[in-house]
CSV table of N, CA and C and ligand atoms in Angstrom, one decimal:
chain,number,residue,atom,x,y,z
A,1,UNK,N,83.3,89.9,132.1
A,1,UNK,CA,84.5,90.3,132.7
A,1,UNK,C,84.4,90.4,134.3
A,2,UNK,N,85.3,89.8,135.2
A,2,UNK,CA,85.2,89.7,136.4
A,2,UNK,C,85.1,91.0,136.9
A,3,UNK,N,84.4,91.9,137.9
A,3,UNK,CA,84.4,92.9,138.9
A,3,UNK,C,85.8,93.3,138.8
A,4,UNK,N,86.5,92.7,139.4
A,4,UNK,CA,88.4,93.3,139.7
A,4,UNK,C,88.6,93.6,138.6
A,5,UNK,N,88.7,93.1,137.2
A,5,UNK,CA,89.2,93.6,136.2
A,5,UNK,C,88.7,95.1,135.5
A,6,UNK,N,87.2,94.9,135.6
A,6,UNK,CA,86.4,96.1,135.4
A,6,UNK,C,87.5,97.5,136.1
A,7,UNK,N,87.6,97.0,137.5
A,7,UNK,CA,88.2,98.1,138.0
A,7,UNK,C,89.6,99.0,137.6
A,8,UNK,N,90.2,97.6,137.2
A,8,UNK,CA,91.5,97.6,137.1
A,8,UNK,C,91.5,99.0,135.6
A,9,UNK,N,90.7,98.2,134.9
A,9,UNK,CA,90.4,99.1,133.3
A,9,UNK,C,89.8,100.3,134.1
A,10,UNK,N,89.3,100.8,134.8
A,10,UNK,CA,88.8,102.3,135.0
A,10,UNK,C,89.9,103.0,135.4
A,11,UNK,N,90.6,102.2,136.6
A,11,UNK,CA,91.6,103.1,136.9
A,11,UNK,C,93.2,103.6,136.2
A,12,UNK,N,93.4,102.1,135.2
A,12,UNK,CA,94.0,102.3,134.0
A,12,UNK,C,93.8,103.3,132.9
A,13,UNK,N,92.6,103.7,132.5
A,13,UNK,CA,92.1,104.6,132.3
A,13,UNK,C,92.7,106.0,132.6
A,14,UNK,N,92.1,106.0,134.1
A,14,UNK,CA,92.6,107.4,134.5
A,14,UNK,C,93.6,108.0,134.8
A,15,UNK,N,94.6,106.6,134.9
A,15,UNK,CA,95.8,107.3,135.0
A,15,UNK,C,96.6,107.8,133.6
A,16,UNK,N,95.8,106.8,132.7
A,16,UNK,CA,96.0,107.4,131.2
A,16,UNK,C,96.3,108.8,131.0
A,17,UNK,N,94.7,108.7,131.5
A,17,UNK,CA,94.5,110.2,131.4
A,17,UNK,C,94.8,111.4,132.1
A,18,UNK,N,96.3,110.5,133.0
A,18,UNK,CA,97.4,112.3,133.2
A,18,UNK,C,98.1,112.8,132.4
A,19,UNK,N,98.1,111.8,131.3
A,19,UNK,CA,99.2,112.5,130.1
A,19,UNK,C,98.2,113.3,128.9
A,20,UNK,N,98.8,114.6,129.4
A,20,UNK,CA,98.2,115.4,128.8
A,20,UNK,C,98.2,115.6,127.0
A,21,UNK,N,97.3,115.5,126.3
A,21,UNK,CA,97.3,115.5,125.1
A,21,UNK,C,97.3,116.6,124.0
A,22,UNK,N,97.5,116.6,122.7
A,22,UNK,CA,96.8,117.3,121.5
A,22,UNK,C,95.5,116.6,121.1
A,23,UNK,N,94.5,117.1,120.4
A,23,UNK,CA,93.6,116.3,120.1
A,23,UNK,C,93.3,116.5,118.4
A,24,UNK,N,93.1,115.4,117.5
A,24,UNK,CA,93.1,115.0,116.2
A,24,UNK,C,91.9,114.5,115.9
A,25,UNK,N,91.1,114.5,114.8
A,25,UNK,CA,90.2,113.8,114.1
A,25,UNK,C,90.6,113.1,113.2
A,26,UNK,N,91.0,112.1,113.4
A,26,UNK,CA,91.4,110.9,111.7
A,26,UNK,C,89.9,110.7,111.0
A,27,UNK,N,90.3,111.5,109.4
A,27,UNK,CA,89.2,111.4,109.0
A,27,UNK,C,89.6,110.6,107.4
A,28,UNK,N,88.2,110.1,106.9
A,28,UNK,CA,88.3,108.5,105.9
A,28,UNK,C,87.0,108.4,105.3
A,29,UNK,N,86.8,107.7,104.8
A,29,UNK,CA,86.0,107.7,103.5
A,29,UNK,C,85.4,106.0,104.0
A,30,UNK,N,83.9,106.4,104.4
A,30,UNK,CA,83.4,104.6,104.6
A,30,UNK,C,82.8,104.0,103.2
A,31,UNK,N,82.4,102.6,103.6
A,31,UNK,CA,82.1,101.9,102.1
A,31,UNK,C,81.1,102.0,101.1
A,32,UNK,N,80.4,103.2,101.2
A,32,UNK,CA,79.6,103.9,100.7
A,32,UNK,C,80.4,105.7,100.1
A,33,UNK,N,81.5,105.7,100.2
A,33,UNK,CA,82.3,106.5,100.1
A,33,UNK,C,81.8,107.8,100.7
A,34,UNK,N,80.7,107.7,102.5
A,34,UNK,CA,80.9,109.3,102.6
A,34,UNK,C,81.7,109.9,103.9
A,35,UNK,N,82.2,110.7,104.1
A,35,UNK,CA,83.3,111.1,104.9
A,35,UNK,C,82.1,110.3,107.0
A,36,UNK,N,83.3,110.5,107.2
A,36,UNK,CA,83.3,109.9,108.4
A,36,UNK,C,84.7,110.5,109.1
A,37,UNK,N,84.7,110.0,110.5
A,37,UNK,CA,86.2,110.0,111.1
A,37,UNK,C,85.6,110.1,112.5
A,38,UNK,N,86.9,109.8,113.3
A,38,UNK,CA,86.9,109.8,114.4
A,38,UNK,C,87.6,110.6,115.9
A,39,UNK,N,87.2,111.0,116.8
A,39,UNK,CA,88.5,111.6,117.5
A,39,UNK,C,89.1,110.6,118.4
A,40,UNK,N,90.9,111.1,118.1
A,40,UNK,CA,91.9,110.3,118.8
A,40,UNK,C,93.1,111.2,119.2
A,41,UNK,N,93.3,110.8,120.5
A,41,UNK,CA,94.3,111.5,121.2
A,41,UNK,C,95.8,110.5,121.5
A,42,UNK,N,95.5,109.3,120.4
A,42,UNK,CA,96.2,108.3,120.5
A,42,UNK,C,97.8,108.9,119.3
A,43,UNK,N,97.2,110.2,118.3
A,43,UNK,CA,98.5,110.3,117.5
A,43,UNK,C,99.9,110.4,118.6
A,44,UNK,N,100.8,109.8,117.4
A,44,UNK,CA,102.4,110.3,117.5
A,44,UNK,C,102.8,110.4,116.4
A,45,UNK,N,104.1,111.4,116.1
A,45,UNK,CA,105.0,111.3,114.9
A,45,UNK,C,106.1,110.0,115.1
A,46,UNK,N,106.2,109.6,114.1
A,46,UNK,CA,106.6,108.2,114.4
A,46,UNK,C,108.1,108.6,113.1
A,47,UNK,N,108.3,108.8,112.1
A,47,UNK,CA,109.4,108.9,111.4
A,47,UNK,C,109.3,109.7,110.4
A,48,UNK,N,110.4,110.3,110.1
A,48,UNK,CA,110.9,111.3,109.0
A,48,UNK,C,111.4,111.2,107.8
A,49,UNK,N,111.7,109.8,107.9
A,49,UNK,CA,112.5,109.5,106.4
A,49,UNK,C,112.1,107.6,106.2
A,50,UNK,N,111.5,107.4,106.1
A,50,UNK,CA,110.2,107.6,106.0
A,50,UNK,C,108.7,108.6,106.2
A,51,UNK,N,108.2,109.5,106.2
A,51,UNK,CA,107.5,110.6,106.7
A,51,UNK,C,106.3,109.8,107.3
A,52,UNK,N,106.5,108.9,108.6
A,52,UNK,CA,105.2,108.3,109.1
A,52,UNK,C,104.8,108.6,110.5
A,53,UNK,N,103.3,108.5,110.3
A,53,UNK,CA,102.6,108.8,112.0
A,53,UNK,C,102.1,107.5,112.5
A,54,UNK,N,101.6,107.7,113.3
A,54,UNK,CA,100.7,106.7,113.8
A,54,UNK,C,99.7,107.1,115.2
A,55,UNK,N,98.6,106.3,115.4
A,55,UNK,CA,98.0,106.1,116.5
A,55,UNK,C,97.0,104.8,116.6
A,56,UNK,N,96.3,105.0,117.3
A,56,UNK,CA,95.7,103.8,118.0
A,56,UNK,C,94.2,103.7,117.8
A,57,UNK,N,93.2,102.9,117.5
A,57,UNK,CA,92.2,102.6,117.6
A,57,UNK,C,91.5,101.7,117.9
A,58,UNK,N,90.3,101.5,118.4
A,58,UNK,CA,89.9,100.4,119.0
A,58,UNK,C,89.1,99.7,118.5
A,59,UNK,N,89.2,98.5,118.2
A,59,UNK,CA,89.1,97.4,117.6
A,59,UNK,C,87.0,97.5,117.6
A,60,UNK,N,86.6,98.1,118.2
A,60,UNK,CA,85.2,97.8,118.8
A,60,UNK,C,84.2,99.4,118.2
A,61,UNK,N,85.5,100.4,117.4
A,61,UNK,CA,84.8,101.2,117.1
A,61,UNK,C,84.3,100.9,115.4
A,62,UNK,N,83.5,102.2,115.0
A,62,UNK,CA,83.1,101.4,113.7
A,62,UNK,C,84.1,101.9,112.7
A,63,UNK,N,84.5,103.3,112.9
A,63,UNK,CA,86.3,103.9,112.3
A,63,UNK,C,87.0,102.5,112.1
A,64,UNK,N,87.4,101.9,112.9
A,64,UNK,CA,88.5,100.5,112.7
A,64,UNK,C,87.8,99.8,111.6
A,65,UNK,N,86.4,99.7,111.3
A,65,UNK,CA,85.9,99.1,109.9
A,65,UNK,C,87.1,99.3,108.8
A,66,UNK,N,86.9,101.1,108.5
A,66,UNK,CA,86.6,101.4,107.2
A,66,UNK,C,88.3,101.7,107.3
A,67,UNK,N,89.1,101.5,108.4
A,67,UNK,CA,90.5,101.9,108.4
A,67,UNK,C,91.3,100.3,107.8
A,68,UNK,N,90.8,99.5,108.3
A,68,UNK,CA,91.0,98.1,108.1
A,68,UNK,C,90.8,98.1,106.8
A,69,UNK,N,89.3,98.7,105.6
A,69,UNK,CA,89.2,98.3,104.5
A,69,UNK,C,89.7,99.7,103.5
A,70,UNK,N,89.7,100.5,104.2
A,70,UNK,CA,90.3,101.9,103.4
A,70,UNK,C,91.6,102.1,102.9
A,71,UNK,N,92.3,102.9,101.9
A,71,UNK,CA,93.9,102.8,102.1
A,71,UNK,C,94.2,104.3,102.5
A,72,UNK,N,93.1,105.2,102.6
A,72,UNK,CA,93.5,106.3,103.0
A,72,UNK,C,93.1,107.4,103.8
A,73,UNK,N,93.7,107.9,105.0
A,73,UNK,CA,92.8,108.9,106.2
A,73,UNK,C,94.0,109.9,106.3
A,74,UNK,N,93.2,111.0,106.9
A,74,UNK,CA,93.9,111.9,107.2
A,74,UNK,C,93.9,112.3,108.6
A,75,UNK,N,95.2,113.0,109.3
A,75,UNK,CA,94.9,113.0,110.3
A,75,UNK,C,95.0,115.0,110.4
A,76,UNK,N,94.3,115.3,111.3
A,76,UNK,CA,93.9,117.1,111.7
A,76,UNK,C,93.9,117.3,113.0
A,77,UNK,N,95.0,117.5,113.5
A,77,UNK,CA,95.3,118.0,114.9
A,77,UNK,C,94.2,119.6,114.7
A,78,UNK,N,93.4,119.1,116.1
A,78,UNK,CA,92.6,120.5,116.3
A,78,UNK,C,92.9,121.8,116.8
A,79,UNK,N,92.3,122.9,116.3
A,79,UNK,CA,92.8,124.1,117.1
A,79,UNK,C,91.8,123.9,118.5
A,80,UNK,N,92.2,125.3,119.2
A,80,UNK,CA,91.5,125.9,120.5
A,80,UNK,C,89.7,126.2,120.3
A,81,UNK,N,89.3,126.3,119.3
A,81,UNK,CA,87.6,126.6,118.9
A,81,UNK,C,87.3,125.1,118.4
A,82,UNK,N,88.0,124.3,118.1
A,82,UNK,CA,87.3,123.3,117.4
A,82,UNK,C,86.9,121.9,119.0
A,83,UNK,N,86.5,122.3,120.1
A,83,UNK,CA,86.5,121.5,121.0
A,83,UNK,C,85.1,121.3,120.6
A,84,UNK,N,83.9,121.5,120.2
A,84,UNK,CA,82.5,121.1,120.0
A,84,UNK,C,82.8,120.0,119.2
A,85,UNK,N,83.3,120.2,118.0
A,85,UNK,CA,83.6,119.2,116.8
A,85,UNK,C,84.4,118.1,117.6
A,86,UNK,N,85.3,118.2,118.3
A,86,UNK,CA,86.1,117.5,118.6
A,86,UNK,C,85.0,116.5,119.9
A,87,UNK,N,84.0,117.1,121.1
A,87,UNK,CA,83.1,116.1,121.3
A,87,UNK,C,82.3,114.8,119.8
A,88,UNK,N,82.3,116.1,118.9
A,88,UNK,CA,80.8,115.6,118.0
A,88,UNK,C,81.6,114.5,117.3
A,89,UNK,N,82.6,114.1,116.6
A,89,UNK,CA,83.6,113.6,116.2
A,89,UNK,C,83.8,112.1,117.2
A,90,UNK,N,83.8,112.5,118.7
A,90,UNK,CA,84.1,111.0,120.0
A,90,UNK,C,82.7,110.6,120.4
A,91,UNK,N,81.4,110.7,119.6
A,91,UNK,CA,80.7,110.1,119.6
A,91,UNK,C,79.7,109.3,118.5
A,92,UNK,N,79.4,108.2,118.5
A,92,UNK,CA,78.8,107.7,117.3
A,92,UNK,C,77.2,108.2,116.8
A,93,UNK,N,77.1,108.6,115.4
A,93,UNK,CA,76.2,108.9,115.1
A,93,UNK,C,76.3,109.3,113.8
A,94,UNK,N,75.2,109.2,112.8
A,94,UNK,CA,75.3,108.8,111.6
A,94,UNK,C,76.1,109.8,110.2
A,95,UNK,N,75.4,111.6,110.9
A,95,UNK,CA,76.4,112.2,110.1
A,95,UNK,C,77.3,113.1,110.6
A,96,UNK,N,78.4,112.7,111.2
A,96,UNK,CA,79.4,113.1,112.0
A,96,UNK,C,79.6,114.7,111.5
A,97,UNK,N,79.8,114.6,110.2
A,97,UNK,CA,80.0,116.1,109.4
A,97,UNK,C,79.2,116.9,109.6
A,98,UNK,N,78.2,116.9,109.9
A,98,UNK,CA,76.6,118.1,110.3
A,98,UNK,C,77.8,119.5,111.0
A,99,UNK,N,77.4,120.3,110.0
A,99,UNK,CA,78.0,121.4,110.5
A,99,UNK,C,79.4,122.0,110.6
A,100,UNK,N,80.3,121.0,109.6
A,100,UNK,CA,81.7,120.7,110.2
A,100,UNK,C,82.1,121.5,108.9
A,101,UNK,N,83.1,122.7,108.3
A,101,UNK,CA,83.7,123.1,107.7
A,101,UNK,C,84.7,122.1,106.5
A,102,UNK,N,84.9,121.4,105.6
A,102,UNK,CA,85.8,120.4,105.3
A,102,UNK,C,85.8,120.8,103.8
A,103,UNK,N,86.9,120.2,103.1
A,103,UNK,CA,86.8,120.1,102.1
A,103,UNK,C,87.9,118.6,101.9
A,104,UNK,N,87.7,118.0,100.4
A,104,UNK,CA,87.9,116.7,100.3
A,104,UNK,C,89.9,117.1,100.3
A,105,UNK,N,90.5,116.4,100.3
A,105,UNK,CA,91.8,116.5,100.4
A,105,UNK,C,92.3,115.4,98.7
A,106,UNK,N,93.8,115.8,98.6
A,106,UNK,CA,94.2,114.9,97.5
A,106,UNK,C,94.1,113.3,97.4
A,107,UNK,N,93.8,113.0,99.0
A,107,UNK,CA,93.9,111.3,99.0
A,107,UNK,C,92.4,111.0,99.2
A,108,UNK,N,91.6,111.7,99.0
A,108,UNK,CA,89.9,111.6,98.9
A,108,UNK,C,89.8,111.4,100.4
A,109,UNK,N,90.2,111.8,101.3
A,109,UNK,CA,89.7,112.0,103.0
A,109,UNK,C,89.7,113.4,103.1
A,110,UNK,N,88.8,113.8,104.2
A,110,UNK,CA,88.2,114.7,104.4
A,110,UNK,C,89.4,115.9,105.3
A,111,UNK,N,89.7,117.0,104.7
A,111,UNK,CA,90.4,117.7,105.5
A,111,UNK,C,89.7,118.9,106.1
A,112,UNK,N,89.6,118.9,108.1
A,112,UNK,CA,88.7,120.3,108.7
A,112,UNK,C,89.4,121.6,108.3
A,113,UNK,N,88.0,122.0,108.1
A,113,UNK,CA,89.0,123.7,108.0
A,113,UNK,C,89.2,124.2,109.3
A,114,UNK,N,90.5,124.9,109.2
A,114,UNK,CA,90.8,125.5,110.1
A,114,UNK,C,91.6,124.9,111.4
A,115,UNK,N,92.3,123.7,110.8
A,115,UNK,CA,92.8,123.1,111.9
A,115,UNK,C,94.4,122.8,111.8
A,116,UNK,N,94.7,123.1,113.1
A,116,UNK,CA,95.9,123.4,112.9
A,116,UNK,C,97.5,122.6,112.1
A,117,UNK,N,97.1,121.5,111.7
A,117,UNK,CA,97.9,121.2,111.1
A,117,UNK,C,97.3,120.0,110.4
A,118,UNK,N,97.3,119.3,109.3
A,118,UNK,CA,96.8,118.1,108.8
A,118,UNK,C,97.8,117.5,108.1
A,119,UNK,N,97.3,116.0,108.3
A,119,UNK,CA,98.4,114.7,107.4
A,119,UNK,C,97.6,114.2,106.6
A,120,UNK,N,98.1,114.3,105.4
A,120,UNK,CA,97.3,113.3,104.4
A,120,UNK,C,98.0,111.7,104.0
A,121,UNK,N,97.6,110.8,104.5
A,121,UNK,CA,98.3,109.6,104.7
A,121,UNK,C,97.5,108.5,103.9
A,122,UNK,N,98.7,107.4,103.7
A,122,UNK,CA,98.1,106.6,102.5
A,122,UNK,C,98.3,105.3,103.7
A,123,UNK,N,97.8,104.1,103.8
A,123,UNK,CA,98.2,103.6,104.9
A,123,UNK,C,99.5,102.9,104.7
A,124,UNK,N,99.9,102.4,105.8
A,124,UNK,CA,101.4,102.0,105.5
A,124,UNK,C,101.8,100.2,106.5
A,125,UNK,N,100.8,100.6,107.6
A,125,UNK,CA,100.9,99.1,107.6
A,125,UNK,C,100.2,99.0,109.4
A,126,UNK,N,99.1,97.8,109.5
A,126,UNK,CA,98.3,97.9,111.0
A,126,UNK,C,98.9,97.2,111.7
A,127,UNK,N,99.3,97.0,112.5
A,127,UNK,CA,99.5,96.2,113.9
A,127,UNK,C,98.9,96.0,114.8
A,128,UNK,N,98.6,94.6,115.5
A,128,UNK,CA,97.5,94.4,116.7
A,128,UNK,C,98.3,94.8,118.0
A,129,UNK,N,97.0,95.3,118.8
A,129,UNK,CA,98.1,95.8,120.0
A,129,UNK,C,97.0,95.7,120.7
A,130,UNK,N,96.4,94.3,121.8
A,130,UNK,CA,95.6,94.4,122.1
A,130,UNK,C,94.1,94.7,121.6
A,131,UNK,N,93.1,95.5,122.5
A,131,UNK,CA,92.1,95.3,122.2
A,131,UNK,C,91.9,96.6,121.3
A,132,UNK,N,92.9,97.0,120.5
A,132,UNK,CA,93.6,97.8,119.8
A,132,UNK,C,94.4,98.0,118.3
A,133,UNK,N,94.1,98.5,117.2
A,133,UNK,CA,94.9,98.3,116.5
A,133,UNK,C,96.1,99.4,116.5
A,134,UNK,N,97.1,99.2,115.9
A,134,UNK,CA,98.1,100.7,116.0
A,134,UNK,C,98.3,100.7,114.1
A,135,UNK,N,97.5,102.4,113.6
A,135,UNK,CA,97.6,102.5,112.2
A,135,UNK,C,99.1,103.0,112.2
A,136,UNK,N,99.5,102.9,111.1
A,136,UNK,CA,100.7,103.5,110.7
A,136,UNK,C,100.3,103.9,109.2
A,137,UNK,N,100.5,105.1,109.3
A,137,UNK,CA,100.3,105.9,107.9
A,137,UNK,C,101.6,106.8,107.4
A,138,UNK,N,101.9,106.5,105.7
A,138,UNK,CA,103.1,107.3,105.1
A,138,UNK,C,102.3,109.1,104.8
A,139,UNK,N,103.3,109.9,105.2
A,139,UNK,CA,102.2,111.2,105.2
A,139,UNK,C,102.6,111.4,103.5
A,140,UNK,N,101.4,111.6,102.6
A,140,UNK,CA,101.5,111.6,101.2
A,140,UNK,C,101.3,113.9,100.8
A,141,UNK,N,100.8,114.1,102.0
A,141,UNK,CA,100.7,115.8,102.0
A,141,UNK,C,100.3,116.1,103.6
A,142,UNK,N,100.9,117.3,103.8
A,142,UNK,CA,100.3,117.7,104.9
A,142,UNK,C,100.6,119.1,104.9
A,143,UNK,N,100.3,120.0,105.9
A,143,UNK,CA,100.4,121.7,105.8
A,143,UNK,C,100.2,122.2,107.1
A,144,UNK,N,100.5,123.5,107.5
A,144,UNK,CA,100.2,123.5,109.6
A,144,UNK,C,100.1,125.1,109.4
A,145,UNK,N,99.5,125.5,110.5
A,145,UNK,CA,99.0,126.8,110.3
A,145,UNK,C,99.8,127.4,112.4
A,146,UNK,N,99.7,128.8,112.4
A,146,UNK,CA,100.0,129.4,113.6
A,146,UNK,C,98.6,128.8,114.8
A,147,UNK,N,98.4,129.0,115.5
A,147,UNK,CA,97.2,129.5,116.6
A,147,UNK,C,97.6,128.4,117.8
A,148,UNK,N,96.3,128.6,118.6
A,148,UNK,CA,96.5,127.9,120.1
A,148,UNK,C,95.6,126.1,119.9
A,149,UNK,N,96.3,125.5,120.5
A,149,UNK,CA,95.7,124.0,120.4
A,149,UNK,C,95.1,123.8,121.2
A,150,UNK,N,94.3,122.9,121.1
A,150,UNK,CA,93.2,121.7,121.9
A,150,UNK,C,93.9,120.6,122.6
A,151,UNK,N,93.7,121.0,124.0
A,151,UNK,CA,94.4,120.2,124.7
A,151,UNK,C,93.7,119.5,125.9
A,152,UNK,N,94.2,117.7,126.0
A,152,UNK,CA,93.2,117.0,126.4
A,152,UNK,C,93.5,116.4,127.7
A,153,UNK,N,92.9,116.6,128.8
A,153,UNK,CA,93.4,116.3,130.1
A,153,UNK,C,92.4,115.7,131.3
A,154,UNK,N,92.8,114.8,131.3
A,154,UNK,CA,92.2,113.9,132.7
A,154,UNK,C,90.5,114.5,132.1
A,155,UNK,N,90.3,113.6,131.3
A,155,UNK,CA,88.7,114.0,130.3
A,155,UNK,C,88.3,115.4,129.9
A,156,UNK,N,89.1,116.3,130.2
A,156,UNK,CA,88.6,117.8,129.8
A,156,UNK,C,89.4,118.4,128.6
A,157,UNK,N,88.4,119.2,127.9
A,157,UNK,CA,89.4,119.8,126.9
A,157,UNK,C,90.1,121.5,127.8
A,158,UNK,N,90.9,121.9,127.0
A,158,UNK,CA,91.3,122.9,127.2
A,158,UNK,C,92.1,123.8,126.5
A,159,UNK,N,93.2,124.7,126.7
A,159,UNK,CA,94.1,125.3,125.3
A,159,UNK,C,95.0,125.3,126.0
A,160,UNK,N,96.2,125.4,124.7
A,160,UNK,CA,97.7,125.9,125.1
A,160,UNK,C,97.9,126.6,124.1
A,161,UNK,N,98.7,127.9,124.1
A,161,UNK,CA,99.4,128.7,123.2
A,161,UNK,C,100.8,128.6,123.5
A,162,UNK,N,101.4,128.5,122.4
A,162,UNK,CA,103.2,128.4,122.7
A,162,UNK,C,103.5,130.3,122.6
A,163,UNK,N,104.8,130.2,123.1
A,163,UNK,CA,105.3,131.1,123.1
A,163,UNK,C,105.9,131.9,121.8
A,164,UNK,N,106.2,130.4,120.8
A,164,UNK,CA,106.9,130.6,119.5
A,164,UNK,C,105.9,131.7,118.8
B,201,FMN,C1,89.8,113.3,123.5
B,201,FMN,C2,89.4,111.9,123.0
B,201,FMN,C3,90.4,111.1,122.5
B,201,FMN,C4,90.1,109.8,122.0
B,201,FMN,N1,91.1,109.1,121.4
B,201,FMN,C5,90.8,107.9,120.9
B,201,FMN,C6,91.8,107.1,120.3
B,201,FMN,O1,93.0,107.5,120.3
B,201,FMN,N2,91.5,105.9,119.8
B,201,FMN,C7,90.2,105.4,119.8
B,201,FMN,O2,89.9,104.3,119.3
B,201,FMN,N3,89.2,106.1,120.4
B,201,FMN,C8,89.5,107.4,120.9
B,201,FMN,N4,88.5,108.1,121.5
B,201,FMN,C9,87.1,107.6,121.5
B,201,FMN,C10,86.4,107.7,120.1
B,201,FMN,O3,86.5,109.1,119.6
B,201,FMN,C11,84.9,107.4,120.3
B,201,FMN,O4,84.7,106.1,120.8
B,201,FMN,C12,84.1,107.5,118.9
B,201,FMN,O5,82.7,107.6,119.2
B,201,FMN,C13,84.3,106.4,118.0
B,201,FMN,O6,83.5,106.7,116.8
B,201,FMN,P1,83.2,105.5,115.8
B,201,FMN,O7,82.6,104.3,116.6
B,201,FMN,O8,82.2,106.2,114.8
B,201,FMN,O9,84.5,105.1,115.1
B,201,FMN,C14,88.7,109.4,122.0
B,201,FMN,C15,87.8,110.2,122.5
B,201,FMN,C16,88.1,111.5,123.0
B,201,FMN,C17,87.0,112.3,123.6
């Protein structure tokens, strides 16, 4: 990759990274069937009738494998205490789950405990989007709980509590 473009991608990047986030673990079942997942700040709710989400993943991680070959993940927007998991989760390494609270969910993906809201999604259909794919998942169950979220900003985590 030429020098200029390198740059171009960092500062692309960072300006990304003024729009401030929620943070999610999409979690899935690899081809050995044991839980895995990844962190992504790429969710959106995408439709209601149809009940579908989506976000983004990068074509280069090893998650895009088993999402490409899996038909089913779930997604777990994090609370405010779950920021350790949520590093341990955006880095690669063998058993992501070490220490992580979960139990299996109805679509065989892994749902965290204690997080503030979860989608149990069957997949619904990928699209290329660059060096990128964009999942689209039908939500087959999901559930949401009160507390303060995990919020993701210019590379830091942090919290918000609503007023509601
Ligand atoms: C807050 C945060 C949000 C992230 N969001 C995404 C995302 O939306 N899509 C993505 O592909 N990677 C995202 N990442 C990077 C992955 O979590 C990271 O590359 C991870 O190690 C990939 O794991 P895997 O290779 O086991 O799939 C994010 C990382 C952090 C810290």
């Amino acid at each position: 990759m030429p020098d200029g473009s390198f740059d171009i991608s960092r500062r692309l990047r960072s300006a990304f990274g003024r729009f401030a986030s929620g943070v999610t673990v999409v979690t899935m079942r690899d081809s050995n069937g044991d839980p895995t997942g990844i962190t992504v700040n790429s969710f959106s709710s995408l439709s209601l009738d149809p009940p579908l989400l989506l976000f983004s993943v990068g074509c280069e991680q090893i998650s895009c494998k088993w999402l490409k070959s899996g038909n089913h993940f779930t997604v777990n927007v994090l609370a405010r205490e779950h920021e350790s998991l949520a590093w341990q989760f955006a880095r690669p390494r063998e058993d992501k789950f070490d220490g992580v609270s979960w139990r299996t969910g109805l679509n065989g993906a892994p749902i965290i405990e204690g997080a503030l809201a979860h989608f149990e999604c069957v997949k619904w259909n990928i699209v290329e989007g660059g060096d990128h794919l964009i999942v689209i998942g039908e939500i087959s169950d999901f559930d949401a709980r009160d507390g303060e979220a995990l919020v993701f900003f210019r590379g830091a985590m942090g919290n918000f509590a609503s007023a509601g």
